[in-house]
């Protein structure tokens, strides 16, 4: 499994205020979408999230979002290495993801940009 990159997950109170700062910082335009009542803006290596406190409390427990070529391959390797798959793979607005707890207990989201089969 090749790791293509990682995103820093940032929970913000006001996405509309935060996005222009991160767009200027990263030198790009945010890709926006909504998932489960949470508004998301991806810009550069930053993943900004804003929404209900109950949702953000859960999202804060995930250390990072890791981009991979294929979530199914990540699922197989993570399982072989002793990680516990919490959720997924499931479709997202831009591909698929899964949530895994590594053997040390740290939670990570793995994402790809492949449409669901």
Coordinates of C-alpha atoms in Angstrom, one line a residue:
X1 CA 0.0 0.0 0.0
X2 CA 1.4 3.4 -1.0
X3 CA 0.6 6.3 1.2
X4 CA 0.0 9.3 -1.1
X5 CA -0.2 12.0 1.6
X6 CA -1.9 13.1 4.8
X7 CA -4.3 15.9 5.7
X8 CA -4.3 17.8 8.9
X9 CA -7.8 17.7 10.4
X10 CA -8.9 21.0 11.9
X11 CA -12.3 21.6 13.6
X12 CA -13.4 25.2 13.3
X13 CA -16.4 27.2 14.7
X14 CA -17.0 29.2 11.5
X15 CA -16.0 27.6 8.2
X16 CA -16.8 30.7 6.2
X17 CA -14.3 32.7 8.3
X18 CA -11.6 30.0 8.3
X19 CA -11.6 29.0 4.6
X20 CA -10.2 32.3 3.1
X21 CA -7.2 32.1 5.5
X22 CA -6.4 28.5 4.6
X23 CA -6.9 29.2 0.9
X24 CA -4.4 32.0 1.0
X25 CA -2.0 30.0 3.2
X26 CA -2.2 26.9 0.9
X27 CA -2.5 28.9 -2.3
X28 CA -5.6 27.1 -3.6
X29 CA -9.3 26.9 -3.6
X30 CA -11.2 24.8 -1.1
X31 CA -13.1 21.8 -2.3
X32 CA -16.3 21.9 -0.2
X33 CA -18.8 19.2 0.7
X34 CA -21.1 18.1 3.5
X35 CA -21.2 14.8 5.3
X36 CA -23.4 13.7 8.2
X37 CA -24.3 17.3 9.1
X38 CA -20.6 18.4 9.1
X39 CA -19.5 21.0 6.5
X40 CA -16.0 20.2 5.1
X41 CA -13.5 22.3 3.2
X42 CA -10.4 20.6 1.8
X43 CA -7.6 23.0 0.8
X44 CA -4.1 21.9 0.3
X45 CA -3.1 19.6 3.2
X46 CA -5.8 21.0 5.5
X47 CA -9.2 19.4 6.1
X48 CA -11.4 22.0 7.8
X49 CA -14.6 20.8 9.5
X50 CA -17.5 22.6 11.1
X51 CA -20.7 21.3 12.5
X52 CA -22.6 20.1 15.6
X53 CA -20.4 19.7 18.7
X54 CA -21.4 16.0 19.0
X55 CA -20.1 15.3 15.5
X56 CA -16.9 17.3 16.0
X57 CA -16.2 15.6 19.3
X58 CA -16.0 12.3 17.4
X59 CA -14.0 13.8 14.5
X60 CA -11.4 15.2 16.9
X61 CA -10.5 11.6 17.9
X62 CA -9.2 10.8 14.5
X63 CA -5.5 11.7 14.3
X64 CA -5.2 12.3 10.6
X65 CA -6.7 11.5 7.2
X66 CA -4.3 9.4 5.1
X67 CA -4.7 9.3 1.3
X68 CA -4.1 5.9 -0.4
X69 CA -4.4 4.6 -3.9
X70 CA -7.0 2.0 -2.9
X71 CA -9.0 1.7 0.3
X72 CA -9.6 -2.0 -0.2
X73 CA -5.8 -2.6 -0.3
X74 CA -5.4 -0.5 2.8
X75 CA -8.2 -2.6 4.5
X76 CA -6.4 -5.8 3.7
X77 CA -3.0 -4.6 4.9
X78 CA -4.3 -2.9 8.0
X79 CA -6.2 -6.1 9.0
X80 CA -3.1 -8.2 8.4
X81 CA -1.1 -5.9 10.6
X82 CA -3.6 -6.1 13.5
X83 CA -5.5 -2.9 13.0
X84 CA -9.2 -2.9 13.9
X85 CA -11.5 -1.6 11.2
X86 CA -14.0 0.7 12.9
X87 CA -16.0 1.6 9.8
X88 CA -15.9 1.1 6.0
X89 CA -15.0 1.1 3.4
X90 CA -17.9 3.4 2.6
X91 CA -18.5 5.8 -0.3
X92 CA -17.7 9.5 0.2
X93 CA -18.4 12.5 -2.0
X94 CA -15.0 12.1 -3.6
X95 CA -14.2 8.4 -3.3
X96 CA -14.2 5.9 -0.4
X97 CA -12.9 5.8 3.2
X98 CA -12.5 3.7 6.2
X99 CA -11.7 4.3 9.8
X100 CA -9.1 2.1 11.5
X101 CA -7.7 1.9 15.0
X102 CA -4.0 1.0 14.8
X103 CA -2.7 -1.5 17.4
X104 CA -1.5 1.4 19.5
X105 CA -5.0 2.7 19.7
X106 CA -4.6 5.7 17.4
X107 CA -7.5 6.3 15.0
X108 CA -6.9 7.2 11.4
X109 CA -9.1 7.7 8.4
X110 CA -7.9 6.2 5.1
X111 CA -9.3 7.7 1.9
X112 CA -9.1 7.1 -1.9
X113 CA -10.5 8.9 -4.9
X114 CA -11.9 5.7 -6.5
X115 CA -15.6 5.7 -7.1
X116 CA -17.4 2.8 -5.4
X117 CA -17.7 -0.4 -7.5

